[in-house]
């Protein structure tokens, strides 16, 4: 069984999941998720704004794997951040995916009617429609702004994380509430510079692993859930084969030193919320 991490609400989450951002809903998501399940993933990360929830649900159903053995995450898009809308979106998502419950549901971004949307998630959790609830792209600023107004502390904050952006301030802030960090872009979205980083290529040679495996194992040893995405079955397989070696304390220190303290996306930048609201129209095909 995949390594599991216990969340602050007592539920368990597989330490590695398969991400489906930017995989089109033209049958490609269905194929990718089916292959990911075949090679052993038991945790899938999708979102309303990826437009592929339906294919994820179909692939899970057709896999024949018992529902309780697969951890399924989706996310609510900001367009639907109002209390009543969020409630109906949760029901619509379950129906679209053909599921009775989601294992984890996140507020995808920290903009708009965040408190109202969170209230809807809390109620859906109480009603058994969602097992765990969390947030995404909450920087330290957004965390300090919103969390005091939430009745429930999020179980998860899904943020950009890889050796070049290690989120030190956020991790210190979240540690006291045992909030689990999930890494989006754990492979830096395939960033060439990262894949040629000498510290990492040296460790890959030492352990007989590839660069992706070193990057993912580093995050894993830091206690972070990783969600690598690939449409290639060989990479899906290698990306999850990270548990048969262990980086030493000195090697972890070398990898920690690669942090540049900045990612590809800054949720705090002015205008990001407004931009994102216009960037996707999740109801275009309703
Ligand atoms: N919450 C958010 O706002 C947010 C934002 C972004 C992503 N996410 C989640 O996080 C997941 C992962 O992030 P991501 O998809 O942006 O980036 P990623 O997983 O860091 O990188 C994916 C890219 O790396 C390539 N790749 C995969 N495995 C590789 C390997 N072993 N060696 C070399 N290249 C490799 C993939 O290409 P191929 O497909 O060709 O292999 C793809 O181009 C997403 O799918 C999504 O579920 C969440």
mmCIF file of C-alpha atoms and ligand atoms in Angstrom:
data_model
loop_
_atom_site.group_PDB
_atom_site.id
_atom_site.type_symbol
_atom_site.label_atom_id
_atom_site.label_comp_id
_atom_site.label_asym_id
_atom_site.label_seq_id
_atom_site.Cartn_x
_atom_site.Cartn_y
_atom_site.Cartn_z
ATOM 1 C CA UNK A 1 0.000 0.000 0.000
ATOM 2 C CA UNK A 2 1.182 3.549 -0.728
ATOM 3 C CA UNK A 3 2.617 5.410 2.265
ATOM 4 C CA UNK A 4 -0.140 7.312 4.106
ATOM 5 C CA UNK A 5 -0.074 10.602 6.014
ATOM 6 C CA UNK A 6 -2.562 11.322 8.814
ATOM 7 C CA UNK A 7 -4.394 14.634 8.403
ATOM 8 C CA UNK A 8 -5.318 16.926 11.313
ATOM 9 C CA UNK A 9 -8.925 15.641 11.121
ATOM 10 C CA UNK A 10 -7.778 12.034 11.629
ATOM 11 C CA UNK A 11 -8.307 10.904 8.025
ATOM 12 C CA UNK A 12 -5.446 9.379 6.061
ATOM 13 C CA UNK A 13 -4.154 10.553 2.692
ATOM 14 C CA UNK A 14 -1.805 8.633 0.353
ATOM 15 C CA UNK A 15 1.544 10.488 0.291
ATOM 16 C CA UNK A 16 1.585 10.444 -3.505
ATOM 17 C CA UNK A 17 -1.231 11.237 -5.880
ATOM 18 C CA UNK A 18 -1.725 11.627 -9.602
ATOM 19 C CA UNK A 19 -2.491 15.176 -10.840
ATOM 20 C CA UNK A 20 -4.597 15.803 -13.940
ATOM 21 C CA UNK A 21 -4.180 19.561 -14.511
ATOM 22 C CA UNK A 22 -3.980 20.395 -18.244
ATOM 23 C CA UNK A 23 -4.988 16.909 -19.378
ATOM 24 C CA UNK A 24 -7.849 17.506 -21.828
ATOM 25 C CA UNK A 25 -11.299 15.996 -21.432
ATOM 26 C CA UNK A 26 -11.187 14.391 -24.886
ATOM 27 C CA UNK A 27 -10.633 10.881 -23.590
ATOM 28 C CA UNK A 28 -7.047 11.726 -22.562
ATOM 29 C CA UNK A 29 -7.938 12.220 -18.898
ATOM 30 C CA UNK A 30 -9.876 8.948 -18.888
ATOM 31 C CA UNK A 31 -6.874 7.093 -20.353
ATOM 32 C CA UNK A 32 -4.356 8.791 -18.060
ATOM 33 C CA UNK A 33 -6.328 8.052 -14.890
ATOM 34 C CA UNK A 34 -6.962 4.469 -15.966
ATOM 35 C CA UNK A 35 -3.246 3.974 -16.576
ATOM 36 C CA UNK A 36 -2.333 5.721 -13.326
ATOM 37 C CA UNK A 37 -4.627 3.356 -11.417
ATOM 38 C CA UNK A 38 -3.149 0.384 -13.317
ATOM 39 C CA UNK A 39 0.400 1.309 -12.296
ATOM 40 C CA UNK A 40 -0.705 1.655 -8.679
ATOM 41 C CA UNK A 41 -1.780 5.234 -7.909
ATOM 42 C CA UNK A 42 -4.644 5.304 -5.420
ATOM 43 C CA UNK A 43 -5.010 9.073 -5.160
ATOM 44 C CA UNK A 44 -6.237 11.370 -7.938
ATOM 45 C CA UNK A 45 -6.214 15.182 -7.857
ATOM 46 C CA UNK A 46 -8.623 17.038 -10.131
ATOM 47 C CA UNK A 47 -10.607 20.306 -10.011
ATOM 48 C CA UNK A 48 -13.749 21.920 -11.352
ATOM 49 C CA UNK A 49 -11.513 24.305 -13.349
ATOM 50 C CA UNK A 50 -9.642 21.403 -15.022
ATOM 51 C CA UNK A 51 -12.896 20.525 -16.847
ATOM 52 C CA UNK A 52 -12.094 16.821 -16.559
ATOM 53 C CA UNK A 53 -13.872 15.664 -13.367
ATOM 54 C CA UNK A 54 -16.296 13.531 -15.372
ATOM 55 C CA UNK A 55 -13.542 11.523 -17.082
ATOM 56 C CA UNK A 56 -11.781 11.056 -13.737
ATOM 57 C CA UNK A 57 -14.986 9.633 -12.260
ATOM 58 C CA UNK A 58 -15.562 7.340 -15.237
ATOM 59 C CA UNK A 59 -12.016 5.979 -15.117
ATOM 60 C CA UNK A 60 -12.370 5.272 -11.392
ATOM 61 C CA UNK A 61 -15.654 3.468 -11.965
ATOM 62 C CA UNK A 62 -14.327 1.391 -14.881
ATOM 63 C CA UNK A 63 -11.131 0.455 -13.005
ATOM 64 C CA UNK A 64 -13.133 -1.965 -10.868
ATOM 65 C CA UNK A 65 -11.074 -0.906 -7.831
ATOM 66 C CA UNK A 66 -13.269 -0.555 -4.730
ATOM 67 C CA UNK A 67 -14.168 3.117 -4.181
ATOM 68 C CA UNK A 68 -12.790 3.153 -0.630
ATOM 69 C CA UNK A 69 -9.322 2.221 -1.931
ATOM 70 C CA UNK A 70 -9.029 5.394 -4.023
ATOM 71 C CA UNK A 71 -8.539 8.860 -2.527
ATOM 72 C CA UNK A 72 -10.277 11.447 -4.717
ATOM 73 C CA UNK A 73 -9.716 15.204 -4.508
ATOM 74 C CA UNK A 74 -11.463 17.979 -6.370
ATOM 75 C CA UNK A 75 -11.591 21.757 -5.937
ATOM 76 C CA UNK A 76 -14.220 24.468 -6.015
ATOM 77 C CA UNK A 77 -13.521 27.301 -8.448
ATOM 78 C CA UNK A 78 -13.854 30.972 -7.359
ATOM 79 C CA UNK A 79 -16.730 31.628 -9.747
ATOM 80 C CA UNK A 80 -18.827 29.442 -7.407
ATOM 81 C CA UNK A 81 -17.662 30.995 -4.116
ATOM 82 C CA UNK A 82 -21.049 31.879 -2.698
ATOM 83 C CA UNK A 83 -22.766 29.820 -0.037
ATOM 84 C CA UNK A 84 -25.759 28.481 -1.996
ATOM 85 C CA UNK A 85 -23.802 28.122 -5.245
ATOM 86 C CA UNK A 86 -21.007 26.239 -3.508
ATOM 87 C CA UNK A 87 -23.527 23.853 -1.954
ATOM 88 C CA UNK A 88 -25.128 23.031 -5.289
ATOM 89 C CA UNK A 89 -21.734 22.722 -6.998
ATOM 90 C CA UNK A 90 -20.685 20.069 -4.491
ATOM 91 C CA UNK A 91 -23.804 18.041 -5.325
ATOM 92 C CA UNK A 92 -23.278 18.600 -9.062
ATOM 93 C CA UNK A 93 -19.648 17.489 -8.807
ATOM 94 C CA UNK A 94 -20.586 14.270 -7.034
ATOM 95 C CA UNK A 95 -23.151 13.562 -9.699
ATOM 96 C CA UNK A 96 -20.757 14.399 -12.537
ATOM 97 C CA UNK A 97 -18.087 12.134 -11.091
ATOM 98 C CA UNK A 98 -20.543 9.349 -10.231
ATOM 99 C CA UNK A 99 -19.367 9.343 -6.614
ATOM 100 C CA UNK A 100 -21.195 9.300 -3.259
ATOM 101 C CA UNK A 101 -18.445 11.272 -1.548
ATOM 102 C CA UNK A 102 -15.138 13.026 -2.169
ATOM 103 C CA UNK A 103 -12.170 12.278 0.067
ATOM 104 C CA UNK A 104 -10.922 15.846 -0.101
ATOM 105 C CA UNK A 105 -12.395 19.055 -1.456
ATOM 106 C CA UNK A 106 -10.472 22.312 -1.615
ATOM 107 C CA UNK A 107 -11.162 25.988 -2.121
ATOM 108 C CA UNK A 108 -9.004 26.321 -5.222
ATOM 109 C CA UNK A 109 -7.975 29.967 -4.722
ATOM 110 C CA UNK A 110 -8.118 32.552 -1.914
ATOM 111 C CA UNK A 111 -10.331 35.144 -3.632
ATOM 112 C CA UNK A 112 -13.956 36.278 -3.509
ATOM 113 C CA UNK A 113 -16.511 34.959 -1.018
ATOM 114 C CA UNK A 114 -14.017 32.675 0.708
ATOM 115 C CA UNK A 115 -15.787 32.479 4.109
ATOM 116 C CA UNK A 116 -19.151 31.665 2.527
ATOM 117 C CA UNK A 117 -17.662 28.963 0.341
ATOM 118 C CA UNK A 118 -15.803 27.491 3.330
ATOM 119 C CA UNK A 119 -19.054 27.330 5.301
ATOM 120 C CA UNK A 120 -20.582 25.278 2.474
ATOM 121 C CA UNK A 121 -17.591 22.887 2.601
ATOM 122 C CA UNK A 122 -17.917 22.523 6.381
ATOM 123 C CA UNK A 123 -21.576 21.613 5.999
ATOM 124 C CA UNK A 124 -20.869 19.146 3.203
ATOM 125 C CA UNK A 125 -18.277 17.502 5.444
ATOM 126 C CA UNK A 126 -20.808 17.268 8.284
ATOM 127 C CA UNK A 127 -23.288 15.714 5.829
ATOM 128 C CA UNK A 128 -20.736 13.061 4.786
ATOM 129 C CA UNK A 129 -20.420 14.315 1.208
ATOM 130 C CA UNK A 130 -16.756 15.212 1.744
ATOM 131 C CA UNK A 131 -14.411 13.439 4.172
ATOM 132 C CA UNK A 132 -11.802 16.198 4.499
ATOM 133 C CA UNK A 133 -11.764 19.864 3.537
ATOM 134 C CA UNK A 134 -8.909 22.162 2.711
ATOM 135 C CA UNK A 135 -7.639 25.131 0.776
ATOM 136 C CA UNK A 136 -5.182 25.859 -1.997
ATOM 137 C CA UNK A 137 -2.852 28.726 -2.889
ATOM 138 C CA UNK A 138 -3.197 30.221 0.595
ATOM 139 C CA UNK A 139 0.007 32.211 1.170
ATOM 140 C CA UNK A 140 0.937 33.213 4.741
ATOM 141 C CA UNK A 141 -0.959 36.504 4.127
ATOM 142 C CA UNK A 142 -4.164 34.776 3.032
ATOM 143 C CA UNK A 143 -3.837 32.191 5.794
ATOM 144 C CA UNK A 144 -3.640 34.915 8.456
ATOM 145 C CA UNK A 145 -6.500 36.830 6.828
ATOM 146 C CA UNK A 146 -9.013 34.005 6.533
ATOM 147 C CA UNK A 147 -8.286 31.202 8.977
ATOM 148 C CA UNK A 148 -9.341 33.164 12.116
ATOM 149 C CA UNK A 149 -12.818 33.413 10.535
ATOM 150 C CA UNK A 150 -13.115 29.678 9.800
ATOM 151 C CA UNK A 151 -14.814 27.392 12.353
ATOM 152 C CA UNK A 152 -12.719 24.444 11.090
ATOM 153 C CA UNK A 153 -8.972 24.570 10.426
ATOM 154 C CA UNK A 154 -8.268 23.239 6.905
ATOM 155 C CA UNK A 155 -6.753 19.749 6.778
ATOM 156 C CA UNK A 156 -4.664 20.638 3.725
ATOM 157 C CA UNK A 157 -3.170 23.613 1.914
ATOM 158 C CA UNK A 158 -2.205 22.718 -1.672
ATOM 159 C CA UNK A 159 0.497 25.102 -2.878
ATOM 160 C CA UNK A 160 3.350 25.328 -5.341
ATOM 161 C CA UNK A 161 6.330 23.451 -3.919
ATOM 162 C CA UNK A 162 9.528 22.066 -5.409
ATOM 163 C CA UNK A 163 13.252 22.392 -4.585
ATOM 164 C CA UNK A 164 13.298 25.951 -5.991
ATOM 165 C CA UNK A 165 10.293 27.083 -3.927
ATOM 166 C CA UNK A 166 10.139 25.383 -0.552
ATOM 167 C CA UNK A 167 7.537 27.552 1.205
ATOM 168 C CA UNK A 168 9.501 27.841 4.454
ATOM 169 C CA UNK A 169 7.431 30.649 5.990
ATOM 170 C CA UNK A 170 4.142 28.932 5.152
ATOM 171 C CA UNK A 171 5.333 25.567 6.463
ATOM 172 C CA UNK A 172 6.342 27.107 9.800
ATOM 173 C CA UNK A 173 2.951 28.795 10.050
ATOM 174 C CA UNK A 174 0.971 25.630 9.251
ATOM 175 C CA UNK A 175 2.986 23.264 11.421
ATOM 176 C CA UNK A 176 1.336 24.331 14.668
ATOM 177 C CA UNK A 177 -2.085 23.234 13.368
ATOM 178 C CA UNK A 178 -0.680 20.093 11.709
ATOM 179 C CA UNK A 179 -1.953 21.222 8.331
ATOM 180 C CA UNK A 180 -0.637 18.960 5.579
ATOM 181 C CA UNK A 181 0.967 20.631 2.607
ATOM 182 C CA UNK A 182 0.330 19.209 -0.833
ATOM 183 C CA UNK A 183 2.786 20.153 -3.572
ATOM 184 C CA UNK A 184 1.484 21.351 -6.873
ATOM 185 C CA UNK A 185 4.119 21.482 -9.607
ATOM 186 C CA UNK A 186 6.241 19.110 -7.488
ATOM 187 C CA UNK A 187 8.436 18.599 -10.585
ATOM 188 C CA UNK A 188 8.521 22.322 -11.356
ATOM 189 C CA UNK A 189 6.236 21.542 -14.318
ATOM 190 C CA UNK A 190 9.207 19.868 -16.020
ATOM 191 C CA UNK A 191 11.528 22.939 -15.589
ATOM 192 C CA UNK A 192 14.762 22.127 -17.484
ATOM 193 C CA UNK A 193 16.985 24.024 -15.050
ATOM 194 C CA UNK A 194 15.619 21.981 -12.154
ATOM 195 C CA UNK A 195 16.084 18.708 -14.050
ATOM 196 C CA UNK A 196 19.735 19.634 -14.751
ATOM 197 C CA UNK A 197 20.484 20.856 -11.212
ATOM 198 C CA UNK A 198 23.885 19.316 -10.297
ATOM 199 C CA UNK A 199 22.937 18.587 -6.652
ATOM 200 C CA UNK A 200 19.987 16.558 -7.917
ATOM 201 C CA UNK A 201 21.687 14.805 -10.849
ATOM 202 C CA UNK A 202 24.508 13.746 -8.489
ATOM 203 C CA UNK A 203 21.982 12.150 -6.104
ATOM 204 C CA UNK A 204 20.221 10.477 -9.026
ATOM 205 C CA UNK A 205 23.523 8.780 -9.998
ATOM 206 C CA UNK A 206 24.276 7.805 -6.405
ATOM 207 C CA UNK A 207 20.912 6.092 -5.857
ATOM 208 C CA UNK A 208 20.413 4.761 -9.396
ATOM 209 C CA UNK A 209 17.227 6.821 -9.627
ATOM 210 C CA UNK A 210 16.095 9.445 -12.122
ATOM 211 C CA UNK A 211 15.959 13.160 -11.373
ATOM 212 C CA UNK A 212 12.168 13.181 -10.984
ATOM 213 C CA UNK A 213 12.402 10.494 -8.322
ATOM 214 C CA UNK A 214 14.981 12.474 -6.297
ATOM 215 C CA UNK A 215 12.831 15.615 -6.486
ATOM 216 C CA UNK A 216 9.702 13.766 -5.380
ATOM 217 C CA UNK A 217 11.444 11.812 -2.618
ATOM 218 C CA UNK A 218 12.843 15.069 -1.218
ATOM 219 C CA UNK A 219 9.327 16.518 -0.868
ATOM 220 C CA UNK A 220 8.137 13.226 0.593
ATOM 221 C CA UNK A 221 10.862 13.190 3.253
ATOM 222 C CA UNK A 222 9.873 16.786 4.074
ATOM 223 C CA UNK A 223 6.369 15.467 4.913
ATOM 224 C CA UNK A 224 4.723 16.923 1.826
ATOM 225 C CA UNK A 225 2.151 15.127 -0.330
ATOM 226 C CA UNK A 226 3.213 15.132 -4.003
ATOM 227 C CA UNK A 227 0.888 15.138 -7.012
ATOM 228 C CA UNK A 228 3.070 14.574 -10.105
ATOM 229 C CA UNK A 229 1.298 14.738 -13.456
ATOM 230 C CA UNK A 230 2.323 12.808 -16.547
ATOM 231 C CA UNK A 231 0.503 11.474 -19.566
ATOM 232 C CA UNK A 232 3.307 8.955 -20.154
ATOM 233 C CA UNK A 233 2.866 5.586 -18.498
ATOM 234 C CA UNK A 234 6.631 5.118 -18.015
ATOM 235 C CA UNK A 235 6.837 8.397 -16.052
ATOM 236 C CA UNK A 236 3.674 7.632 -14.090
ATOM 237 C CA UNK A 237 5.441 4.432 -13.020
ATOM 238 C CA UNK A 238 8.830 5.955 -12.202
ATOM 239 C CA UNK A 239 7.328 8.962 -10.388
ATOM 240 C CA UNK A 240 5.713 6.709 -7.821
ATOM 241 C CA UNK A 241 8.717 4.445 -7.331
ATOM 242 C CA UNK A 242 10.328 6.622 -4.663
ATOM 243 C CA UNK A 243 10.097 4.619 -1.473
ATOM 244 C CA UNK A 244 13.043 2.201 -1.824
ATOM 245 C CA UNK A 245 15.794 4.672 -0.924
ATOM 246 C CA UNK A 246 16.289 7.377 1.673
ATOM 247 C CA UNK A 247 18.114 10.692 1.346
ATOM 248 C CA UNK A 248 20.507 11.360 4.235
ATOM 249 C CA UNK A 249 20.307 14.390 6.549
ATOM 250 C CA UNK A 250 23.256 16.000 4.698
ATOM 251 C CA UNK A 251 21.588 15.414 1.339
ATOM 252 C CA UNK A 252 18.340 16.916 2.591
ATOM 253 C CA UNK A 253 20.333 19.957 3.724
ATOM 254 C CA UNK A 254 21.902 20.283 0.257
ATOM 255 C CA UNK A 255 18.462 20.101 -1.348
ATOM 256 C CA UNK A 256 17.024 22.612 1.133
ATOM 257 C CA UNK A 257 19.774 25.016 0.069
ATOM 258 C CA UNK A 258 18.371 25.066 -3.503
ATOM 259 C CA UNK A 259 15.392 27.117 -2.325
ATOM 260 C CA UNK A 260 15.047 30.423 -4.197
ATOM 261 C CA UNK A 261 12.050 31.433 -2.049
ATOM 262 C CA UNK A 262 9.964 32.267 -5.109
ATOM 263 C CA UNK A 263 7.678 30.286 -7.361
ATOM 264 C CA UNK A 264 6.166 30.594 -10.822
ATOM 265 C CA UNK A 265 2.949 31.999 -9.389
ATOM 266 C CA UNK A 266 2.427 34.647 -6.692
ATOM 267 C CA UNK A 267 -1.119 34.522 -5.288
ATOM 268 C CA UNK A 268 -0.443 37.761 -3.364
ATOM 269 C CA UNK A 269 0.266 39.817 -6.505
ATOM 270 C CA UNK A 270 -2.283 42.548 -7.204
ATOM 271 C CA UNK A 271 -4.995 41.633 -9.690
ATOM 272 C CA UNK A 272 -4.463 37.835 -9.607
ATOM 273 C CA UNK A 273 -7.969 37.140 -8.248
ATOM 274 C CA UNK A 274 -9.598 39.347 -10.887
ATOM 275 C CA UNK A 275 -7.470 37.775 -13.623
ATOM 276 C CA UNK A 276 -8.309 34.208 -12.563
ATOM 277 C CA UNK A 277 -11.990 34.981 -12.429
ATOM 278 C CA UNK A 278 -11.934 35.904 -16.111
ATOM 279 C CA UNK A 279 -9.406 33.239 -17.151
ATOM 280 C CA UNK A 280 -11.787 30.278 -16.799
ATOM 281 C CA UNK A 281 -15.519 30.057 -17.346
ATOM 282 C CA UNK A 282 -16.444 26.871 -15.586
ATOM 283 C CA UNK A 283 -20.092 27.146 -16.576
ATOM 284 C CA UNK A 284 -19.494 27.771 -20.284
ATOM 285 C CA UNK A 285 -20.846 24.325 -21.202
ATOM 286 C CA UNK A 286 -23.620 24.028 -18.581
HETATM 287 N N1 LIG B 1 -4.031 23.948 -6.757
HETATM 288 C C1 LIG B 1 -3.506 24.532 -7.812
HETATM 289 O O1 LIG B 1 -3.671 25.740 -8.043
HETATM 290 C C2 LIG B 1 -2.710 23.703 -8.762
HETATM 291 C C3 LIG B 1 -1.921 24.330 -9.758
HETATM 292 C C4 LIG B 1 -1.166 23.502 -10.610
HETATM 293 C C5 LIG B 1 -1.213 22.120 -10.437
HETATM 294 N N2 LIG B 1 -2.004 21.545 -9.475
HETATM 295 C C6 LIG B 1 -2.067 20.079 -9.255
HETATM 296 O O2 LIG B 1 -0.743 19.569 -9.127
HETATM 297 C C7 LIG B 1 -0.509 18.599 -10.151
HETATM 298 C C8 LIG B 1 0.945 18.615 -10.588
HETATM 299 O O3 LIG B 1 1.333 19.891 -11.036
HETATM 300 P P1 LIG B 1 1.644 20.187 -12.569
HETATM 301 O O4 LIG B 1 0.893 19.233 -13.409
HETATM 302 O O5 LIG B 1 1.391 21.614 -12.792
HETATM 303 O O6 LIG B 1 3.223 19.998 -12.694
HETATM 304 P P2 LIG B 1 4.289 18.810 -12.412
HETATM 305 O O7 LIG B 1 3.626 17.569 -11.970
HETATM 306 O O8 LIG B 1 5.351 19.421 -11.583
HETATM 307 O O9 LIG B 1 4.927 18.623 -13.844
HETATM 308 C C9 LIG B 1 4.240 18.075 -14.906
HETATM 309 C C10 LIG B 1 5.113 18.232 -16.140
HETATM 310 O O10 LIG B 1 6.331 17.510 -15.958
HETATM 311 C C11 LIG B 1 6.444 16.488 -16.939
HETATM 312 N N3 LIG B 1 6.940 15.290 -16.225
HETATM 313 C C12 LIG B 1 6.249 14.428 -15.448
HETATM 314 N N4 LIG B 1 7.039 13.483 -14.940
HETATM 315 C C13 LIG B 1 8.282 13.744 -15.402
HETATM 316 C C14 LIG B 1 9.532 13.105 -15.226
HETATM 317 N N5 LIG B 1 9.654 12.029 -14.450
HETATM 318 N N6 LIG B 1 10.620 13.619 -15.873
HETATM 319 C C15 LIG B 1 10.489 14.736 -16.638
HETATM 320 N N7 LIG B 1 9.335 15.387 -16.835
HETATM 321 C C16 LIG B 1 8.229 14.897 -16.222
HETATM 322 C C17 LIG B 1 5.069 16.305 -17.532
HETATM 323 O O11 LIG B 1 5.133 15.961 -18.889
HETATM 324 P P3 LIG B 1 4.424 14.613 -19.495
HETATM 325 O O12 LIG B 1 2.969 14.668 -19.161
HETATM 326 O O13 LIG B 1 4.707 14.753 -20.957
HETATM 327 O O14 LIG B 1 5.136 13.455 -18.866
HETATM 328 C C18 LIG B 1 4.476 17.706 -17.374
HETATM 329 O O15 LIG B 1 4.904 18.532 -18.458
HETATM 330 C C19 LIG B 1 -1.496 19.015 -11.263
HETATM 331 O O16 LIG B 1 -1.690 18.020 -12.239
HETATM 332 C C20 LIG B 1 -2.709 19.361 -10.441
HETATM 333 O O17 LIG B 1 -3.396 18.185 -10.038
HETATM 334 C C21 LIG B 1 -2.738 22.340 -8.643
#
